[in-house]
mmCIF file of C-alpha atoms in Angstrom:
data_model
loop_
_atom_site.group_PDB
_atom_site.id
_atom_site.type_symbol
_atom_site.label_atom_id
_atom_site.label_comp_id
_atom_site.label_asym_id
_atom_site.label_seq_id
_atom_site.Cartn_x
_atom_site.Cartn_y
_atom_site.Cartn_z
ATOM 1 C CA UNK A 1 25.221 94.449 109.261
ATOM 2 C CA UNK A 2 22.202 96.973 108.120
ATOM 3 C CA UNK A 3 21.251 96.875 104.609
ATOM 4 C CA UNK A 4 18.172 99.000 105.555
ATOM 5 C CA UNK A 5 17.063 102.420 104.008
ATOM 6 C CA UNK A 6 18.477 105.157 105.606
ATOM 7 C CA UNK A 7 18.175 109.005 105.329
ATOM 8 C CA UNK A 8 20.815 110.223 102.732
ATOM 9 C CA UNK A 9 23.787 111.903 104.554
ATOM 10 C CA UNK A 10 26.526 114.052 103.878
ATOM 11 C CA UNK A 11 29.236 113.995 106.329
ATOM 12 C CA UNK A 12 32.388 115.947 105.927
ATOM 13 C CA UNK A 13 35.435 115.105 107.538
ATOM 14 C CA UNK A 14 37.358 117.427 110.532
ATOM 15 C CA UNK A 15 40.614 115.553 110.983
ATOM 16 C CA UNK A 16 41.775 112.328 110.832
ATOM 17 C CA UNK A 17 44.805 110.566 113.223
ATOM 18 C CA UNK A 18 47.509 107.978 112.424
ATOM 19 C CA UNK A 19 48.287 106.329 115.908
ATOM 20 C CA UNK A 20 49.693 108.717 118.331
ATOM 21 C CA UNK A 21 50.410 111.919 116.134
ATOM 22 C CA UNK A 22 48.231 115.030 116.184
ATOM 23 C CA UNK A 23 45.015 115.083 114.243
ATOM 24 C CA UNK A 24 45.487 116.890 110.884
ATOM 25 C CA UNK A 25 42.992 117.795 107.968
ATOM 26 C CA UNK A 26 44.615 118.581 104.769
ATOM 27 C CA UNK A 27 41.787 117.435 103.020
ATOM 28 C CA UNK A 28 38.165 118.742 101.829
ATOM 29 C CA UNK A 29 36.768 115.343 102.393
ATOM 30 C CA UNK A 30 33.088 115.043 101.803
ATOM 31 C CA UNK A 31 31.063 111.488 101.436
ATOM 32 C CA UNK A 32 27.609 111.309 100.384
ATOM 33 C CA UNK A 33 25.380 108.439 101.087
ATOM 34 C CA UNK A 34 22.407 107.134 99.412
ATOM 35 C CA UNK A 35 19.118 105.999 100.938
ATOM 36 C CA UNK A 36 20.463 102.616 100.380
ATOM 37 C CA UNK A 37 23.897 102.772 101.376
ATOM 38 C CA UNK A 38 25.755 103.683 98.189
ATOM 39 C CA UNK A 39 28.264 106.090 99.194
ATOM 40 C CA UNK A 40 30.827 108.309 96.887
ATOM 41 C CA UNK A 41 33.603 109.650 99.029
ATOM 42 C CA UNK A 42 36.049 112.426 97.743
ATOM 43 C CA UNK A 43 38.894 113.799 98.953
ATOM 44 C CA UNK A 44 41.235 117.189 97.491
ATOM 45 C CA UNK A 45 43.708 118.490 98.544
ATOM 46 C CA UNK A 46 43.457 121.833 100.119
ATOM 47 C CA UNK A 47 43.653 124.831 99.754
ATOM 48 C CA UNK A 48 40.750 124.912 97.466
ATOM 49 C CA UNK A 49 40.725 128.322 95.598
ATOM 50 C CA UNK A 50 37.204 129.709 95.318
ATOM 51 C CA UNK A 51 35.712 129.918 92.126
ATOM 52 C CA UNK A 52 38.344 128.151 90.104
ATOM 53 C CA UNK A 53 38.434 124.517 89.190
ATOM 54 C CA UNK A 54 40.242 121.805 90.692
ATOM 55 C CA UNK A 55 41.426 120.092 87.392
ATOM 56 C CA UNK A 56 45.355 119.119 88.764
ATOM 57 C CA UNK A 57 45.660 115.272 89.227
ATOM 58 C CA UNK A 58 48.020 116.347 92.086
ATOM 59 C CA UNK A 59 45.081 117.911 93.880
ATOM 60 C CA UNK A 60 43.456 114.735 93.981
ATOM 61 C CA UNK A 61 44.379 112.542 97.655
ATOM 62 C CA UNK A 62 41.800 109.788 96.862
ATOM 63 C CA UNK A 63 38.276 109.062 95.592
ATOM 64 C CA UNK A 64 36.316 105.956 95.803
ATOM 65 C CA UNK A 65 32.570 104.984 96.027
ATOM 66 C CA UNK A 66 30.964 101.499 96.497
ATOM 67 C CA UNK A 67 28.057 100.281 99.135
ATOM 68 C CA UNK A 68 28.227 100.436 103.139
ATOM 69 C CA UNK A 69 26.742 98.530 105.630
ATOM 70 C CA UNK A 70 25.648 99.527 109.471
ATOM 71 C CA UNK A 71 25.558 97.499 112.604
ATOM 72 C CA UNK A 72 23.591 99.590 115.100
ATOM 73 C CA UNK A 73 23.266 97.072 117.620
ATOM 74 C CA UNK A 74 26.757 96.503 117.692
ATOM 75 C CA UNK A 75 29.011 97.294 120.913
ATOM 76 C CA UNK A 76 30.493 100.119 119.796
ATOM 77 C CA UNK A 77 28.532 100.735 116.851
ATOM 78 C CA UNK A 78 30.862 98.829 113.476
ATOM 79 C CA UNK A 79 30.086 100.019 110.140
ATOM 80 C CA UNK A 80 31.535 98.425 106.683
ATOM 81 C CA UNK A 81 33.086 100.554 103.236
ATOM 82 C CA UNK A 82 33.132 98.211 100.122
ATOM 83 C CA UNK A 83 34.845 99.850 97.748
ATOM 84 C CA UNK A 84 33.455 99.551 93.663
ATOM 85 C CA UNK A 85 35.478 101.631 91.811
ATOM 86 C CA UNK A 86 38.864 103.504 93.655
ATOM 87 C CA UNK A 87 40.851 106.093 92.472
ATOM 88 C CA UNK A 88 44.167 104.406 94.470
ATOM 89 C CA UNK A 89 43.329 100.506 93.280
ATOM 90 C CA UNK A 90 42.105 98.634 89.827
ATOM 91 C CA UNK A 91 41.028 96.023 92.037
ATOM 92 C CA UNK A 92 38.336 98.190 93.695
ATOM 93 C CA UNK A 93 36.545 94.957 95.803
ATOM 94 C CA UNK A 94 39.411 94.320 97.403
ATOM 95 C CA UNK A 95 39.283 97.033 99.278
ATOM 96 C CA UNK A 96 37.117 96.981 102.391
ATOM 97 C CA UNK A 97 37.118 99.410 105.143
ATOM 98 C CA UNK A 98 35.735 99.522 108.239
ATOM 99 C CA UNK A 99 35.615 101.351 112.142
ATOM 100 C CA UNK A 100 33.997 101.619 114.756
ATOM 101 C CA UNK A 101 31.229 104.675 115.158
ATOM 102 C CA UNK A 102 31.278 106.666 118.352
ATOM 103 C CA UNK A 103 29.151 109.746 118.785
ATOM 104 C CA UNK A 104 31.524 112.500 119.955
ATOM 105 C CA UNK A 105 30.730 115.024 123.111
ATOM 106 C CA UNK A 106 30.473 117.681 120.192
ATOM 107 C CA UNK A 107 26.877 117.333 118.976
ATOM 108 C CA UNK A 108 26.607 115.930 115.005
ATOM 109 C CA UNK A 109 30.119 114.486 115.225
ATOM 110 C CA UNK A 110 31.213 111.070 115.127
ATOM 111 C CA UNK A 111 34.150 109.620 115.826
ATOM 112 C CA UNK A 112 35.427 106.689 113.815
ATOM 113 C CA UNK A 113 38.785 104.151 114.555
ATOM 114 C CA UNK A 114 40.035 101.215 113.545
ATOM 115 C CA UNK A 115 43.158 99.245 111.264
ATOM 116 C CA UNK A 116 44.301 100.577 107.911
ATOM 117 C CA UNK A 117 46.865 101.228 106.114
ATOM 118 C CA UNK A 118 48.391 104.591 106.189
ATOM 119 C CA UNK A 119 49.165 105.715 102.053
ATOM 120 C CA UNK A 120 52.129 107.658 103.116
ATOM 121 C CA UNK A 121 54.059 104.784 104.909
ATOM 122 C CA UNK A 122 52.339 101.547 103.445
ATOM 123 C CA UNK A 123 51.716 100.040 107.080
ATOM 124 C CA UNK A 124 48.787 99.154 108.286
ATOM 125 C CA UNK A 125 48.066 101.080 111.364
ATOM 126 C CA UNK A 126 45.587 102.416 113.986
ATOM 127 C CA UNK A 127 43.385 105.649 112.716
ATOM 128 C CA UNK A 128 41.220 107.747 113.880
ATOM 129 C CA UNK A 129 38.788 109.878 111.916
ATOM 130 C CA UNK A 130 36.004 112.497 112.985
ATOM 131 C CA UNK A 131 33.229 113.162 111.089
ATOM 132 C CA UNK A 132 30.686 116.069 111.142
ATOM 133 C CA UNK A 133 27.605 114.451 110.266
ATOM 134 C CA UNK A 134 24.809 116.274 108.592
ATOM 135 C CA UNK A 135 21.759 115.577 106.260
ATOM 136 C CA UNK A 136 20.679 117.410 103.378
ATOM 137 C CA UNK A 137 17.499 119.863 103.536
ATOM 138 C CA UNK A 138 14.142 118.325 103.725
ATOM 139 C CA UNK A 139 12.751 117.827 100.418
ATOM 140 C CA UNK A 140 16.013 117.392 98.844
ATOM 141 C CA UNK A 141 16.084 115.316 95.863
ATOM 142 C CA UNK A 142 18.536 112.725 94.843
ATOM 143 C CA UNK A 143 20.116 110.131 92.855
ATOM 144 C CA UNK A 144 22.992 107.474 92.032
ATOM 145 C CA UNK A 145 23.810 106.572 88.700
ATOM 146 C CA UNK A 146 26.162 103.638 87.716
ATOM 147 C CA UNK A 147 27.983 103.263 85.065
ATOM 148 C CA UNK A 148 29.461 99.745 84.131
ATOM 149 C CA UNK A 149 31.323 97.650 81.298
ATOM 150 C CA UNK A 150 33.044 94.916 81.784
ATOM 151 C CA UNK A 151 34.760 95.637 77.994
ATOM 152 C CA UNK A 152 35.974 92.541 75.973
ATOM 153 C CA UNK A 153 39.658 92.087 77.060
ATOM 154 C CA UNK A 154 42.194 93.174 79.751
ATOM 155 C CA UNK A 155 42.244 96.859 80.545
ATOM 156 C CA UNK A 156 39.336 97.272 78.989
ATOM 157 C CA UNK A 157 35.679 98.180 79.906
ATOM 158 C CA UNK A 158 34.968 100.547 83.146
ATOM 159 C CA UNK A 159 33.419 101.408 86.312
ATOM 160 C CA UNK A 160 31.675 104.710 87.698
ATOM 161 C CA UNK A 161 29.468 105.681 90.370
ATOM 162 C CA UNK A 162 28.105 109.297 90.971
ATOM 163 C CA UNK A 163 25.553 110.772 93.420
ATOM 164 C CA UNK A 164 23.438 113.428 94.091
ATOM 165 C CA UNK A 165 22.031 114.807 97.441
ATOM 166 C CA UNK A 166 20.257 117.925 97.157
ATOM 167 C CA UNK A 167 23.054 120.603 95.864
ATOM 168 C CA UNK A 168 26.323 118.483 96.037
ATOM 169 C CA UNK A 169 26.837 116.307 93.294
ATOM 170 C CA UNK A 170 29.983 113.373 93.384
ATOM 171 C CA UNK A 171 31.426 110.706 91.146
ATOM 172 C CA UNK A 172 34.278 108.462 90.792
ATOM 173 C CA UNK A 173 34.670 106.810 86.822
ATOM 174 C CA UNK A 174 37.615 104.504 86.420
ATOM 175 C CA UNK A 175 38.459 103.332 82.927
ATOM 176 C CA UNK A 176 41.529 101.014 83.032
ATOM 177 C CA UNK A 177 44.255 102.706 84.538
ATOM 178 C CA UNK A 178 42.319 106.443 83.586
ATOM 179 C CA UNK A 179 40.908 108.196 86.532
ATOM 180 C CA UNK A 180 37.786 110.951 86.632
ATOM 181 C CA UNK A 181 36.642 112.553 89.597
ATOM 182 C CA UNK A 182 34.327 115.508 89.949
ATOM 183 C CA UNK A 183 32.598 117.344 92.370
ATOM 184 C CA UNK A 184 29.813 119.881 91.912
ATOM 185 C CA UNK A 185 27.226 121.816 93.693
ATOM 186 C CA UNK A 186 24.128 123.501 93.107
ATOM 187 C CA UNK A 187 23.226 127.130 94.498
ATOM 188 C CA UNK A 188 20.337 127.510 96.594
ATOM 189 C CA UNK A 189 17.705 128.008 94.754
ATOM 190 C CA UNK A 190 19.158 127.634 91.051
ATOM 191 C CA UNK A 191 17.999 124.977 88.669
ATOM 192 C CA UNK A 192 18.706 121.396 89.349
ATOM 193 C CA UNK A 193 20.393 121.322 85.590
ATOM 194 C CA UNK A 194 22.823 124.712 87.216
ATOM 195 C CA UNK A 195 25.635 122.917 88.420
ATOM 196 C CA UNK A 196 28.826 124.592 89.191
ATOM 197 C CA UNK A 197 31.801 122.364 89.227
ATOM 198 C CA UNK A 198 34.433 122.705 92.455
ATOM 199 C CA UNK A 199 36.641 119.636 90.928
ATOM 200 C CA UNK A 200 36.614 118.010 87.479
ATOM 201 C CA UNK A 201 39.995 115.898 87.199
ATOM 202 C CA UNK A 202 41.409 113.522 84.668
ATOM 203 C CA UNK A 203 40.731 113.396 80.830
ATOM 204 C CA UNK A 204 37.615 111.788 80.866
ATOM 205 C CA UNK A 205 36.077 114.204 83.613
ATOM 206 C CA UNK A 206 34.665 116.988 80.974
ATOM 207 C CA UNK A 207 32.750 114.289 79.077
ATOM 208 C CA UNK A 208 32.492 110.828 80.836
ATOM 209 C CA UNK A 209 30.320 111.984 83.745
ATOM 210 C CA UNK A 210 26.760 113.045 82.694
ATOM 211 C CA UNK A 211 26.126 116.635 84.040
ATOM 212 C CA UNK A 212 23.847 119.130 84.441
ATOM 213 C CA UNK A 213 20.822 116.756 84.047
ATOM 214 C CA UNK A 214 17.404 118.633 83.185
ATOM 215 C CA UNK A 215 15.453 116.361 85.540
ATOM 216 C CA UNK A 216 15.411 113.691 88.506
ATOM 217 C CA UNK A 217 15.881 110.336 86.866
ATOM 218 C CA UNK A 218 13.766 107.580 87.707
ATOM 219 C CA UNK A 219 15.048 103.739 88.384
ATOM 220 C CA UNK A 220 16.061 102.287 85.690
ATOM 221 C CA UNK A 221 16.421 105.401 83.279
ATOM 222 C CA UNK A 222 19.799 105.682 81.111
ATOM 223 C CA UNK A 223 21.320 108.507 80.972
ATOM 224 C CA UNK A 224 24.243 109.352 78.429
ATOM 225 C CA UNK A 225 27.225 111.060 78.585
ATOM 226 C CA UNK A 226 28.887 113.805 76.379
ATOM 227 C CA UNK A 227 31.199 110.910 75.229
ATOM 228 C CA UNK A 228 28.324 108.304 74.776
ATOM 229 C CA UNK A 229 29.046 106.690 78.245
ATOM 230 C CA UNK A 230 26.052 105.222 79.222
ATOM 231 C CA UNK A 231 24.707 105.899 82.767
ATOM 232 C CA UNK A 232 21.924 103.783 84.610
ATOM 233 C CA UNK A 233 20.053 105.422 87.386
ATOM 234 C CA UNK A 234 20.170 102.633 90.693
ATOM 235 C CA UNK A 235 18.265 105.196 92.993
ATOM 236 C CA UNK A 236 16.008 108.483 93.028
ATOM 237 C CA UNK A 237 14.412 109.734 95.677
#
């Protein structure tokens, strides 16, 4: 599997399949990936009314972010999801998913399949998603920011991961059995530090995420929270 900088993506989702049935989309699934390969992937439930926020936990499906690996060379092409923090599972790492990568006959679509298990039923089962696959402007600028600790005791501590690609901003921040997801997005144009929020849900999503940052971080940088909740840039670009 490919390690390997890549360009960042953003790929939003068109339908996905359980076995035979029809291909649905109730869903506004978008994943961004990182140069190398950390990916936050967020799903709502639709409809999504403009201009108001998503803050009702029952308009969150699922959310999860982690690192993915690629093998090109393989026959079809295989790639690898290794989940970090989930909004479905404490025990993020032991959740791995993975498909096969077809290019459809639509141009920038790709067709993914393979084995997992289907949330409404609980069986593991054969999928099929499509994915319109797109990069961000050239020039864009980016980041991921991590936020761990492993606290003293049981239940305690935390995991986050959130990422920018040029004007959509994702994370996923899991304290315990407390979720926080958000989604944002810059207008063309505005100021990097002018985000607009589509989806801020759970208690901790107002103040655990860091928002509206004034400048690219570097590697390395900490960046803090409303609540304190301290944030440690992995990549910038």
């Amino acid at each position: 599997m490919s390690h390997e900088e890549s360009k960042p993506s953003i790929s939003v989702r068109k339908y996905i399949k359980w076995g035979d049935t029809f291909p649905v989309e109730n869903t506004s699934t978008i994943v961004l990936t990182s140069p190398k390969r950390h990916f936050v992937d967020v799903r709502l439930r639709i409809p999504l009314e403009k201009g108001v926020v998503a803050r009702d936990p029952a308009q969150l499906d699922w959310a999860f972010a982690g690192t993915s690996s690629h093998d090109a060379g393989a026959s079809p092409p295989h790639s690898v999801f290794r989940h970090w923090v989930d909004s479905r599972h404490e025990d993020a790492e032991a959740v791995v998913d993975e498909g096969d990568m077809v290019p459809s006959q639509q141009p920038g679509e790709t067709v993914e399949s393979g084995q997992m298990v289907n949330p409404d039923t609980g069986v593991m089962q054969a999928y099929e998603e499509c994915w319109l696959d797109g990069e961000p402007e050239e020039g864009s600028k980016g980041w991921v920011l991590q936020y761990h600790d492993e606290g003293a005791g049981a239940g305690e501590g935390g995991r986050g991961l959130m990422t920018k690609i040029g004007g959509r901003v994702q994370g996923v921040l899991r304290v315990g059995k407390e979720v926080a997801v958000g989604r944002w997005e810059i207008a063309p144009g505005a100021s990097s530090s002018s985000w607009t929020a589509v989806a801020e849900i759970g208690s901790m999503a107002n103040t655990g995420f860091p928002t509206g940052l004034p400048a690219a971080p570097a590697i390395g940088d900490k960046v803090q929270a409303q609540d304190g909740r301290q944030w440690v840039c992995l990549e910038a670009w």
